[in-house]
Every structure is written in structure tokens, then in C-alpha cells.
Tab-separated table of N, CA and C in Angstrom:
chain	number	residue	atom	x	y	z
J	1	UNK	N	-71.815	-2.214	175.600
J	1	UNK	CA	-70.560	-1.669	176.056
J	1	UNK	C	-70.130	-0.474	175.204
J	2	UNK	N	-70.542	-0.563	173.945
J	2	UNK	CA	-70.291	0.401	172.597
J	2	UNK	C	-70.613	1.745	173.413
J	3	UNK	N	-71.689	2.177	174.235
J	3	UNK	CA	-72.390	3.392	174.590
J	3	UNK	C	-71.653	3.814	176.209
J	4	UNK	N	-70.846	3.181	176.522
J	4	UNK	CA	-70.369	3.213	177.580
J	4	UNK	C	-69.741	5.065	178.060
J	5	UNK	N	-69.884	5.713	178.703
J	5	UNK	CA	-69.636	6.802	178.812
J	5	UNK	C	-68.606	6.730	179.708
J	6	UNK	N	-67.527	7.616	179.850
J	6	UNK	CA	-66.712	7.448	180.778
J	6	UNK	C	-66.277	8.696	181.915
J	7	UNK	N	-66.369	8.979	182.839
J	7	UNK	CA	-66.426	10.667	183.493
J	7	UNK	C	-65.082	10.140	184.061
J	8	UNK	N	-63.793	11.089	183.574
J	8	UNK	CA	-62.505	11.078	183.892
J	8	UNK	C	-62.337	12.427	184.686
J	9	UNK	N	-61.664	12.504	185.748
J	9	UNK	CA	-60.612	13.225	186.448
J	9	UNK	C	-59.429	13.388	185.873
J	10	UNK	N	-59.208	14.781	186.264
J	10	UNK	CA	-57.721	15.044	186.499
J	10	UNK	C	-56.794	14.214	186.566
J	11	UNK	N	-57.137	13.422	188.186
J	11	UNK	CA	-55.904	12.502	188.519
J	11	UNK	C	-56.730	11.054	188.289
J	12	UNK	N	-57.476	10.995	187.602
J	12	UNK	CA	-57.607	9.629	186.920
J	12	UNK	C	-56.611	9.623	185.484
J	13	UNK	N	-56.491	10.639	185.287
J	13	UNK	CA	-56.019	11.445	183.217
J	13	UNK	C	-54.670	11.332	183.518
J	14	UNK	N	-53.943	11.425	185.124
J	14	UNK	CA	-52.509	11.254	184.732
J	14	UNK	C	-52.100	10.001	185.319
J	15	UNK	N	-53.024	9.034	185.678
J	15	UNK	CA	-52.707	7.700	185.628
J	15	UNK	C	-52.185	6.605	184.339
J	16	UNK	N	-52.585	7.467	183.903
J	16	UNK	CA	-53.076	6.710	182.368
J	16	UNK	C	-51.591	7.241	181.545
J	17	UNK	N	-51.374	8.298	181.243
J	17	UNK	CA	-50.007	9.089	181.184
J	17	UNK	C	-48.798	9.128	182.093
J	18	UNK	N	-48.672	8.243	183.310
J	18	UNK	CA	-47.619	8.382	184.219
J	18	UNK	C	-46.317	8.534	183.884
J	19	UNK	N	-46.302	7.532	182.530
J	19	UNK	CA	-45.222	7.016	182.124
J	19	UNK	C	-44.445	8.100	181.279
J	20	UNK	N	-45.071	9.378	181.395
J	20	UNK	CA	-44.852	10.433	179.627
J	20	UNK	C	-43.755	11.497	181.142
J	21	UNK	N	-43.100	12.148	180.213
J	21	UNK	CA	-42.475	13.584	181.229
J	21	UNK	C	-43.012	14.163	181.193
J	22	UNK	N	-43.413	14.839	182.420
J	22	UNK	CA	-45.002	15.514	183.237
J	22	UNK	C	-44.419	16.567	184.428
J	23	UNK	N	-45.201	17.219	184.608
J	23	UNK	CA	-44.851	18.417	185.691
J	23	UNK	C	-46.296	18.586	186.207
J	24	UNK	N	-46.527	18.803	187.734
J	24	UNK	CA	-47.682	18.856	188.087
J	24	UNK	C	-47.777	19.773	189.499
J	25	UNK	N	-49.093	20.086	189.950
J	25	UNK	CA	-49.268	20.221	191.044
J	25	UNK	C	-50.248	19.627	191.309
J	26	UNK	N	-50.087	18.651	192.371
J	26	UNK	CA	-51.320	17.447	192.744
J	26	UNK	C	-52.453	17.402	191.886
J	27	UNK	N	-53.719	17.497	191.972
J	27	UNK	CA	-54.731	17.333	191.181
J	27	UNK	C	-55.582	17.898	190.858
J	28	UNK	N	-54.234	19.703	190.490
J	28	UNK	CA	-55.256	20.789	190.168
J	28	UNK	C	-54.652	20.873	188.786
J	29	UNK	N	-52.917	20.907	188.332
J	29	UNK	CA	-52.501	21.125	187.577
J	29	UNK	C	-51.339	20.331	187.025
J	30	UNK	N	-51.522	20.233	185.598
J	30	UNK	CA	-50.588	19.026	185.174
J	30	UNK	C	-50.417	19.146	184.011
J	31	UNK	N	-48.874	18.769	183.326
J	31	UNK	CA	-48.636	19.023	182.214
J	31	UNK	C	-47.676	18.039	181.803
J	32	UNK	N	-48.160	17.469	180.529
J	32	UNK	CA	-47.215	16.360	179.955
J	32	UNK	C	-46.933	16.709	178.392
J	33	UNK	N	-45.597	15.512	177.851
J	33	UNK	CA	-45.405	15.375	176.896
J	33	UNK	C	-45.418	13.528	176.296
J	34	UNK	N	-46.227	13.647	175.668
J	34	UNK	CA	-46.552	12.165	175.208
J	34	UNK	C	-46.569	11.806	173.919
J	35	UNK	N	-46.571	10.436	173.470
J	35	UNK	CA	-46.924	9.641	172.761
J	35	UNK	C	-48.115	8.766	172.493
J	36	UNK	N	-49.105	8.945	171.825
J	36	UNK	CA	-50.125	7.576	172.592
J	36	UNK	C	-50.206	6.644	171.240
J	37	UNK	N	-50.480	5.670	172.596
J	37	UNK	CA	-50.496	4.286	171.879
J	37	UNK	C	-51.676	3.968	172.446
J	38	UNK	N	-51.600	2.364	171.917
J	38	UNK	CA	-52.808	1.401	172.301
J	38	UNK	C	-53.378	1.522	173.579
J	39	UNK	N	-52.284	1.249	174.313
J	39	UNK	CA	-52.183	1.213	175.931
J	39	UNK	C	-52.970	2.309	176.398
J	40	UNK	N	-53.344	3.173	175.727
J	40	UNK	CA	-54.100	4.567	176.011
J	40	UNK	C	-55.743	4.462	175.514
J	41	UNK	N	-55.888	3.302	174.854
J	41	UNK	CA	-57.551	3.407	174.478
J	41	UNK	C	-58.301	3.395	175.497
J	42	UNK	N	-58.398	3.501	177.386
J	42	UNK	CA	-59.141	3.309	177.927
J	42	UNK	C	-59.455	4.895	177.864
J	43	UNK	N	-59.243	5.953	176.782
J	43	UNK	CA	-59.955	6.495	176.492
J	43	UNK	C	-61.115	6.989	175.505
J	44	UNK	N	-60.947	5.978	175.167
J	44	UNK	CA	-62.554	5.287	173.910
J	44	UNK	C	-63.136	4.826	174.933
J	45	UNK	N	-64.933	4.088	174.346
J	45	UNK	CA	-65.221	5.214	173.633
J	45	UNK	C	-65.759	6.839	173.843
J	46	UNK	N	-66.278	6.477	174.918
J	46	UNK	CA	-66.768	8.245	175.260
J	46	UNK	C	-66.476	8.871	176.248
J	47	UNK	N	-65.542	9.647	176.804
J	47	UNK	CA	-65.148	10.647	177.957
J	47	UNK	C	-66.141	11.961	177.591
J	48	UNK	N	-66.082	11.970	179.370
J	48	UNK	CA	-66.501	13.510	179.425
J	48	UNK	C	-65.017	13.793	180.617
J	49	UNK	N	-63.929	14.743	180.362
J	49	UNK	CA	-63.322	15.010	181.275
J	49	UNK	C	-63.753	16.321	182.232
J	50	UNK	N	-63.585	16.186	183.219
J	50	UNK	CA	-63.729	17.098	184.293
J	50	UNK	C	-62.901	18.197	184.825
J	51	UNK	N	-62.288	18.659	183.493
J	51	UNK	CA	-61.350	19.302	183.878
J	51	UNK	C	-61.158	20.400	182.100
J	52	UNK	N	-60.205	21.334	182.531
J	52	UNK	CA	-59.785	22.160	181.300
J	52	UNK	C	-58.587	21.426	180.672
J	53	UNK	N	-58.154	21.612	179.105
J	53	UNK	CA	-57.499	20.735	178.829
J	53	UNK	C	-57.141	21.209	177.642
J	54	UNK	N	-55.982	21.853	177.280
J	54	UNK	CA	-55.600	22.164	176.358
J	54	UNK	C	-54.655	20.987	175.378
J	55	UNK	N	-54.737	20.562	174.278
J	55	UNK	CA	-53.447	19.474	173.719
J	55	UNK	C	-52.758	20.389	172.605
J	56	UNK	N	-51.964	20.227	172.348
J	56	UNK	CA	-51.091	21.036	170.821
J	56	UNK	C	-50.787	19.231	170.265
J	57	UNK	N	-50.622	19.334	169.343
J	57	UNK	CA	-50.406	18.544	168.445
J	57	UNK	C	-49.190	18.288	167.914
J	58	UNK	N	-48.266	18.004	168.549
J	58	UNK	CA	-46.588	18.219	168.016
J	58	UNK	C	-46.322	17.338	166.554
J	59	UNK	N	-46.955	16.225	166.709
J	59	UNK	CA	-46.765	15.486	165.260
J	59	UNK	C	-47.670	14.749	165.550
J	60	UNK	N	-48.486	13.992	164.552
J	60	UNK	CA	-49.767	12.498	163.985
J	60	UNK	C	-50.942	13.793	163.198
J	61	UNK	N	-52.300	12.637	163.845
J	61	UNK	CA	-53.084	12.886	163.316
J	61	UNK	C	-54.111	11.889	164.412
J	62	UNK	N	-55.242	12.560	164.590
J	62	UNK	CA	-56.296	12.130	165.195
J	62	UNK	C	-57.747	12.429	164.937
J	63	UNK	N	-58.417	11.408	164.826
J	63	UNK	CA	-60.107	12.125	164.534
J	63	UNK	C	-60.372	11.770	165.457
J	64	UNK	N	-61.339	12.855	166.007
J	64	UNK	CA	-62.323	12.372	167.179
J	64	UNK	C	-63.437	13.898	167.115
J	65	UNK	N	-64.363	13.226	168.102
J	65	UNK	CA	-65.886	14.063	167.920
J	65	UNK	C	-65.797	15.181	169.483
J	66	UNK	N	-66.534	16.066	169.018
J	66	UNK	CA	-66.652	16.596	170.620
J	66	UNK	C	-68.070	17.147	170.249
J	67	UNK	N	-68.468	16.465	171.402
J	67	UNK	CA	-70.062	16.735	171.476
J	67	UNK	C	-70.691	16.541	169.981
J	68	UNK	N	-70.334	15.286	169.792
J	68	UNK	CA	-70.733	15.001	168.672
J	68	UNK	C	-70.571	15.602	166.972
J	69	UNK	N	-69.715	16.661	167.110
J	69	UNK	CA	-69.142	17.250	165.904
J	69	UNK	C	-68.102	16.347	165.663
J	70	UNK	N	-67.433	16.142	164.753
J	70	UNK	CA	-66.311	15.488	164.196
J	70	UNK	C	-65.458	16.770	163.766
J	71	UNK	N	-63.695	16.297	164.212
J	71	UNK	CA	-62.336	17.222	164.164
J	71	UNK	C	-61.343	15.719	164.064
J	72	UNK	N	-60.699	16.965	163.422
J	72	UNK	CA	-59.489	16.702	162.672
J	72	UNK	C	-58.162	16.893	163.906
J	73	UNK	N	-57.347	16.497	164.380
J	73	UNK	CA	-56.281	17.472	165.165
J	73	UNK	C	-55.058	16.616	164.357
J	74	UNK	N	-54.032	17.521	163.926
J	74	UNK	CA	-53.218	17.165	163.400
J	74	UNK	C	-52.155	18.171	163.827
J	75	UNK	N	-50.986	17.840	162.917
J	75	UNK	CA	-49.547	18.866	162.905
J	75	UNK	C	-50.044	20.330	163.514
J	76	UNK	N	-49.284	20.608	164.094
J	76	UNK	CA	-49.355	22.366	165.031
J	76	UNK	C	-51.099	22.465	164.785
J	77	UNK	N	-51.457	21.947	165.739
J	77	UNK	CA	-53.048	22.256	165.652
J	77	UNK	C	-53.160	22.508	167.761
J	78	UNK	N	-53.635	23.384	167.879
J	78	UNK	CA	-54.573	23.136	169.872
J	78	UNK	C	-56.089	22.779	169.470
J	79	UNK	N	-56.022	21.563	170.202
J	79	UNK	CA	-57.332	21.604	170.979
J	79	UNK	C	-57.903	22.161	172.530
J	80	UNK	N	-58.344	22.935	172.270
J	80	UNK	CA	-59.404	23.046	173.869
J	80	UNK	C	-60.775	22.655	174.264
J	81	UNK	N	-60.525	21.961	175.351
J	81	UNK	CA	-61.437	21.250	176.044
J	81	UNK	C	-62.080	22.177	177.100
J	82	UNK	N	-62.982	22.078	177.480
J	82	UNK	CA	-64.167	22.543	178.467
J	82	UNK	C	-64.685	21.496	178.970
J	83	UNK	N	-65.003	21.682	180.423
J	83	UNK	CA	-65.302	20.571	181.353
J	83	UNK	C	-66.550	20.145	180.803
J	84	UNK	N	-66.909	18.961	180.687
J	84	UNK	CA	-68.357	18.060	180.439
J	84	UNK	C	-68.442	17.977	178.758
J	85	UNK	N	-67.473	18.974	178.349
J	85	UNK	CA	-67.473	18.591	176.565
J	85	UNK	C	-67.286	16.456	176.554
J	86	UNK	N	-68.350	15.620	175.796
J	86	UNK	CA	-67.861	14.883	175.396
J	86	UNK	C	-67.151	14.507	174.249
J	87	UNK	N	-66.130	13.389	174.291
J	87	UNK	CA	-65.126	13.219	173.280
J	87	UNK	C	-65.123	11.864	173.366
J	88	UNK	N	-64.775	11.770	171.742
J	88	UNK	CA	-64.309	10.452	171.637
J	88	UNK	C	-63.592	10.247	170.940
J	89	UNK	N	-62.686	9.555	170.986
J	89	UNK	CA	-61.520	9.376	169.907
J	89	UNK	C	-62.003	8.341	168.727
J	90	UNK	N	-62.155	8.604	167.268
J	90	UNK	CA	-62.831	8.015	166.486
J	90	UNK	C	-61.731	6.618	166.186
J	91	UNK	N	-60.586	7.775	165.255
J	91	UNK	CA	-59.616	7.023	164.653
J	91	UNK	C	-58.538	7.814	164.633
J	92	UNK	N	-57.271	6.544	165.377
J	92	UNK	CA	-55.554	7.017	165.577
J	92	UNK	C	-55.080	6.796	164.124
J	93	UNK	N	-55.001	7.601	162.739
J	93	UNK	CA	-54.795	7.245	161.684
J	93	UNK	C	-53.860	6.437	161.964
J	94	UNK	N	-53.802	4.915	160.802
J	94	UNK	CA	-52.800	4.106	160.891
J	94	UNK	C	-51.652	4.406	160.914
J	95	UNK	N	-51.418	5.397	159.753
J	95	UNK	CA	-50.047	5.224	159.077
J	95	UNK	C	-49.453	6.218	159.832
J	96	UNK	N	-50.070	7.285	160.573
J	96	UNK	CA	-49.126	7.933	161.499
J	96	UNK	C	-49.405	7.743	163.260
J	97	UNK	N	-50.086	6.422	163.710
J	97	UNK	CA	-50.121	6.364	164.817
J	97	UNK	C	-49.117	5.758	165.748
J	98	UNK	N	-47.900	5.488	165.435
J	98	UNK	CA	-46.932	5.413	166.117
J	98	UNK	C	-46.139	6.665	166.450
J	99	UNK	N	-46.477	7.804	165.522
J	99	UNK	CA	-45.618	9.139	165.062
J	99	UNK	C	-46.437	10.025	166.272
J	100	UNK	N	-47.804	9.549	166.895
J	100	UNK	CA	-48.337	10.716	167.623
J	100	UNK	C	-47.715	11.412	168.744
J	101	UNK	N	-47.569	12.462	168.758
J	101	UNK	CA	-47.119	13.332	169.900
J	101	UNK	C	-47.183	14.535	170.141
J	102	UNK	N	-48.241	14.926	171.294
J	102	UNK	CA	-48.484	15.969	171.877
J	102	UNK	C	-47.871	16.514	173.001
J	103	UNK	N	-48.255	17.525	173.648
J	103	UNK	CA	-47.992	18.094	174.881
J	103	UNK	C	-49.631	18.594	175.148
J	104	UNK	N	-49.985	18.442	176.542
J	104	UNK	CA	-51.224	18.458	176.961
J	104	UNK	C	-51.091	19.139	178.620
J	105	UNK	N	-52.019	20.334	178.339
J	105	UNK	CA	-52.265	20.906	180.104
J	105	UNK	C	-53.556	20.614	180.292
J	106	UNK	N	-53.624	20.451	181.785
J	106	UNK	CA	-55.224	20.383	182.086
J	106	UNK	C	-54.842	21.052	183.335
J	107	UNK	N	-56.011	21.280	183.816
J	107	UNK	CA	-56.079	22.381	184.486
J	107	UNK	C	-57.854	22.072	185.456
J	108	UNK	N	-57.623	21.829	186.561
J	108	UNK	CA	-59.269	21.375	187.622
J	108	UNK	C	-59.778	22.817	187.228
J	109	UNK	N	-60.886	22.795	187.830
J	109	UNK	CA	-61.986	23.157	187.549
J	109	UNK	C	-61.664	24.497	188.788
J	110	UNK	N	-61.001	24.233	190.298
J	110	UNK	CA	-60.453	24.647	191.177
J	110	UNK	C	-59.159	25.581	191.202
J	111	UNK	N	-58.221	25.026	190.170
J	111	UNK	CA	-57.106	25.781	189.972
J	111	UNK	C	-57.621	26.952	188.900
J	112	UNK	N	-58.774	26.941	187.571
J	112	UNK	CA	-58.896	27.867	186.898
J	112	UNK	C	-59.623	28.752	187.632
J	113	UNK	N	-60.599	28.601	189.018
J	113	UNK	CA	-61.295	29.298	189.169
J	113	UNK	C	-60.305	30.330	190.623
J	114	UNK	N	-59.733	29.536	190.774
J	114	UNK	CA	-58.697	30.539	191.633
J	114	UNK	C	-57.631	31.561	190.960
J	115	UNK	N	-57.629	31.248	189.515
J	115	UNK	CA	-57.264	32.155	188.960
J	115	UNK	C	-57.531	33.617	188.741
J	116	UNK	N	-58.700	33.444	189.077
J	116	UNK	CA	-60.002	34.745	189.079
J	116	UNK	C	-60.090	35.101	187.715
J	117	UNK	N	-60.584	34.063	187.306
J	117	UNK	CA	-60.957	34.467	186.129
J	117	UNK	C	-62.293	34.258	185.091
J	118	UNK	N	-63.124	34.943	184.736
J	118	UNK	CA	-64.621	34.538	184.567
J	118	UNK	C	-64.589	33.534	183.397
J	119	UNK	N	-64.372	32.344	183.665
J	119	UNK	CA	-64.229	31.579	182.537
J	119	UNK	C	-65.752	31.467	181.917
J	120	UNK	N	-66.814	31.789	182.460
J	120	UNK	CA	-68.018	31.697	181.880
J	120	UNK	C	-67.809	32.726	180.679
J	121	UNK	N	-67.764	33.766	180.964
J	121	UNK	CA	-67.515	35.183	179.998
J	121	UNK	C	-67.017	35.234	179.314
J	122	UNK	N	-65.456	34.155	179.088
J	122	UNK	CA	-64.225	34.045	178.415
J	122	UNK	C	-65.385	32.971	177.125
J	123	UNK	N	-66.032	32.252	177.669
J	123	UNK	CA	-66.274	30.814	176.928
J	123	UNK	C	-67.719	31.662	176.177
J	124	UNK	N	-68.937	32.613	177.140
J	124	UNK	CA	-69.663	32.735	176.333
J	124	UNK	C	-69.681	34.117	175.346
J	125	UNK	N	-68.605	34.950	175.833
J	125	UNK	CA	-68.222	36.013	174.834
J	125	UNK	C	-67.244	35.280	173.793
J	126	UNK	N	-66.859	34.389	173.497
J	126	UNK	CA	-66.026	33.935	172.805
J	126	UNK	C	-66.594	32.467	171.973
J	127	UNK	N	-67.922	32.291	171.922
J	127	UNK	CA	-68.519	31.173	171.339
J	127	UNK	C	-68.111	30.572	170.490
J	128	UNK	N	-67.127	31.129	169.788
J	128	UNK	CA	-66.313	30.393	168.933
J	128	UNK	C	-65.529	29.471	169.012
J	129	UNK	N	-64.898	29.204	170.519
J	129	UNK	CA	-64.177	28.304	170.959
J	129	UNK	C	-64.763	27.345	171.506
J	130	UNK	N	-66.027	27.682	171.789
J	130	UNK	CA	-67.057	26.054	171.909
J	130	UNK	C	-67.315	25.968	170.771
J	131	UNK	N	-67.543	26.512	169.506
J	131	UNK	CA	-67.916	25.845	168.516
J	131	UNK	C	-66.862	25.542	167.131
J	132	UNK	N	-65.337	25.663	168.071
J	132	UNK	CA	-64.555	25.580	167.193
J	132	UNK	C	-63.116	25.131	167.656
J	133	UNK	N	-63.300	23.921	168.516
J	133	UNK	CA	-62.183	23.688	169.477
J	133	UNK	C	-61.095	23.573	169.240
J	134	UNK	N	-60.859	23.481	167.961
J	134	UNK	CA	-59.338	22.781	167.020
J	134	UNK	C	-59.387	23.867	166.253
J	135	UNK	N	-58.339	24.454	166.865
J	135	UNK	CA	-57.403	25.842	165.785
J	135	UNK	C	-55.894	25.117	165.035
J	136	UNK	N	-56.021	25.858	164.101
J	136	UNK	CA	-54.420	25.744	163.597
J	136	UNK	C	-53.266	27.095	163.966
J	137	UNK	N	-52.092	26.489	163.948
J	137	UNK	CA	-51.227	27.586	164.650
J	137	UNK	C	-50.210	27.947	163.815
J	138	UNK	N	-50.799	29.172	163.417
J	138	UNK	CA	-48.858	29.799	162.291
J	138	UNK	C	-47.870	29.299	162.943
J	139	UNK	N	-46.668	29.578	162.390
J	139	UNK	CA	-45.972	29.187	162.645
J	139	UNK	C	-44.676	30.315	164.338
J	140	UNK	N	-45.658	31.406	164.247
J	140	UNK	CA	-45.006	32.390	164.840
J	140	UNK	C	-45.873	31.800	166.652
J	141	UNK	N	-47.262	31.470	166.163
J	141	UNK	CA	-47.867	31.292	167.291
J	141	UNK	C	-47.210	29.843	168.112
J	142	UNK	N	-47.059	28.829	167.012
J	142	UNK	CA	-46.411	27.718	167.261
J	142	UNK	C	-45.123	27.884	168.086
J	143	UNK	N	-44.143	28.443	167.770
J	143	UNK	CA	-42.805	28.945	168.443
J	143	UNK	C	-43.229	28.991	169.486
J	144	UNK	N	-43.936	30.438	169.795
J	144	UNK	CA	-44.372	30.962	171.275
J	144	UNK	C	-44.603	30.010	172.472
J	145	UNK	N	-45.533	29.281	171.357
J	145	UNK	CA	-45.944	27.763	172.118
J	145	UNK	C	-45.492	26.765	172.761
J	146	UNK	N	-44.056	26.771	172.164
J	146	UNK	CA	-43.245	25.776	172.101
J	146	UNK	C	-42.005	25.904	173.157
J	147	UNK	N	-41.801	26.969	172.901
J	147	UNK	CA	-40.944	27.889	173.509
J	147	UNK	C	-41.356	28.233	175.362
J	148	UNK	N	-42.918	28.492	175.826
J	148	UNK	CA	-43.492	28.586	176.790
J	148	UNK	C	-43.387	26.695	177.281
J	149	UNK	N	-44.173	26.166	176.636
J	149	UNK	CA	-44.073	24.420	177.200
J	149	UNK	C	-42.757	24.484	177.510
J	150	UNK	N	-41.579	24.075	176.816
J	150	UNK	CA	-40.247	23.974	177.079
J	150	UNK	C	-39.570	24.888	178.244
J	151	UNK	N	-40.246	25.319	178.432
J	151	UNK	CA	-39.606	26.448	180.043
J	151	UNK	C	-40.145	25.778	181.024
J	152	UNK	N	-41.392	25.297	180.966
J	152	UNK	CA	-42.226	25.010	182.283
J	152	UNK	C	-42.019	23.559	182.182
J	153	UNK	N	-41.643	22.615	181.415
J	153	UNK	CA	-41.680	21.606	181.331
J	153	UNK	C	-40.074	21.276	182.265
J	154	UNK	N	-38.931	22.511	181.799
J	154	UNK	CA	-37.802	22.130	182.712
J	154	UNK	C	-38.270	22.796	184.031
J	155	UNK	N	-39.004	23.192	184.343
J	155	UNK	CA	-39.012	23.782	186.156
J	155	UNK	C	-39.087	22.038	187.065
């Protein structure tokens, strides 16, 4: 069961989150603000999501692997996800896993590509963001950040 792989959707990803304040358009685009808990491990141990997926890190701490590298995501940190990247969530540090809370977009595979936008080009002129999914965010970038979620989160 340990090796169990898991291929998540979009609208499998906001089943699991229903309960968080979320803004969406059916099961191309969706955006929440959460907490996770226990109740959330049916994403251990291994996802591949099917979708784009940005998280910011509002407060905790989380280890987990992508594609088998090991990251850190903590305080004002983004992660970005790319479709078929696998992940796994290692460890919800104890002492701040009640404290976790992000805001998370994902985005189908359908809604980015109607964007018109060469996400191949973006991902392979930019190799750094596959090989470096977890940025940290000044504090100027953080605002911006914060400031954009909080607009779209009241529409």
C-alpha cells in the first residue's frame, strides 16, 4: 500500500478542500484558502496531480518530495506544480501543524492552454522552475501576492 500512487484531478483536489473559502470556475479553475489537517492525508503517499498548481505558504511548514527531490515549503514561500510532477507529502512538522495555512490556485491543463500561452517554452526556457519549485518571496513580492489573492478571493 506504501507504493500506492495516486492520479488526482482538479475536481477530485476540491473535494477534499470543500470545506476551505474557495472561488472557482467548474473544473478548469479554482482557488482556495486553507488549513490542512489530518483529514487531508488522502494526499499521501504519492500524487501525481493533473493539473497546474500554484500554493504560497501563508504560515507552517511542510516537507515533501517532488519527483523525488526533497523541499522545504514554509513561511512566504510558492510552490509550483506542473502537471505529472510527483509529490508527496513527507512530514506536516509537529509543532507547527495545526498553524498550516496556505492559499492554493490550480489551474486544468484546458484553462492554461486557452490562455494562449506556450507553457512548454515558459517551463523549458525557464528550467529553473522545474528544477526549483519552492521559491522564497521578499517581502515586496509577498504583498503583491497577497494583495492579488485577496481581490479575487472577494469576487
Amino acid at each position: 500500500m506504501e507504493n500506492l500512487m495516486l492520479n488526482i484531478s482538479l475536481s477530485q483536489f476540491k473535494k477534499i478542500f470543500s470545506d476551505s473559502p474557495h472561488l472557482g470556475l467548474g473544473d478548469e479553475f479554482y482557488i482556495f484558502d486553507a488549513n490542512i489537517t489530518e483529514h487531508h492525508k488522502p494526499l499521501a503517499p504519492h500524487c501525481r496531480f493533473d493539473c497546474f498548481m500554484l500554493i504560497y505558504c501563508v504560515n507552517g511548514h511542510i516537507k515533501l518530495n517532488v519527483n523525488l527531490e526533497e523541499y522545504d515549503l514554509k513561511d512566504s514561500m510558492l510552490f509550483m506544480n506542473y502537471p505529472g510532477n510527483i509529490i508527496r507529502v513527507n512530514q506536516l512538522v509537529q509543532s507547527e501543524q495545526s498553524d498550516l495555512r496556505y492559499i492554493c490556485v490550480m489551474m486544468s491543463r484546458d484553462f492554461v492552454s486557452n490562455l494562449m500561452l506556450d507553457v512548454n517554452k515558459i517551463f523549458t526556457n525557464n528550467k529553473s522552475i522545474m528544477d526549483h519549485p519552492i521559491i522564497s518571496l521578499n517581502k515586496s513580492q509577498e504583498g503583491l501576492l497577497c494583495e492579488h489573492m485577496s481581490v479575487i478571493l472577494k469576487i
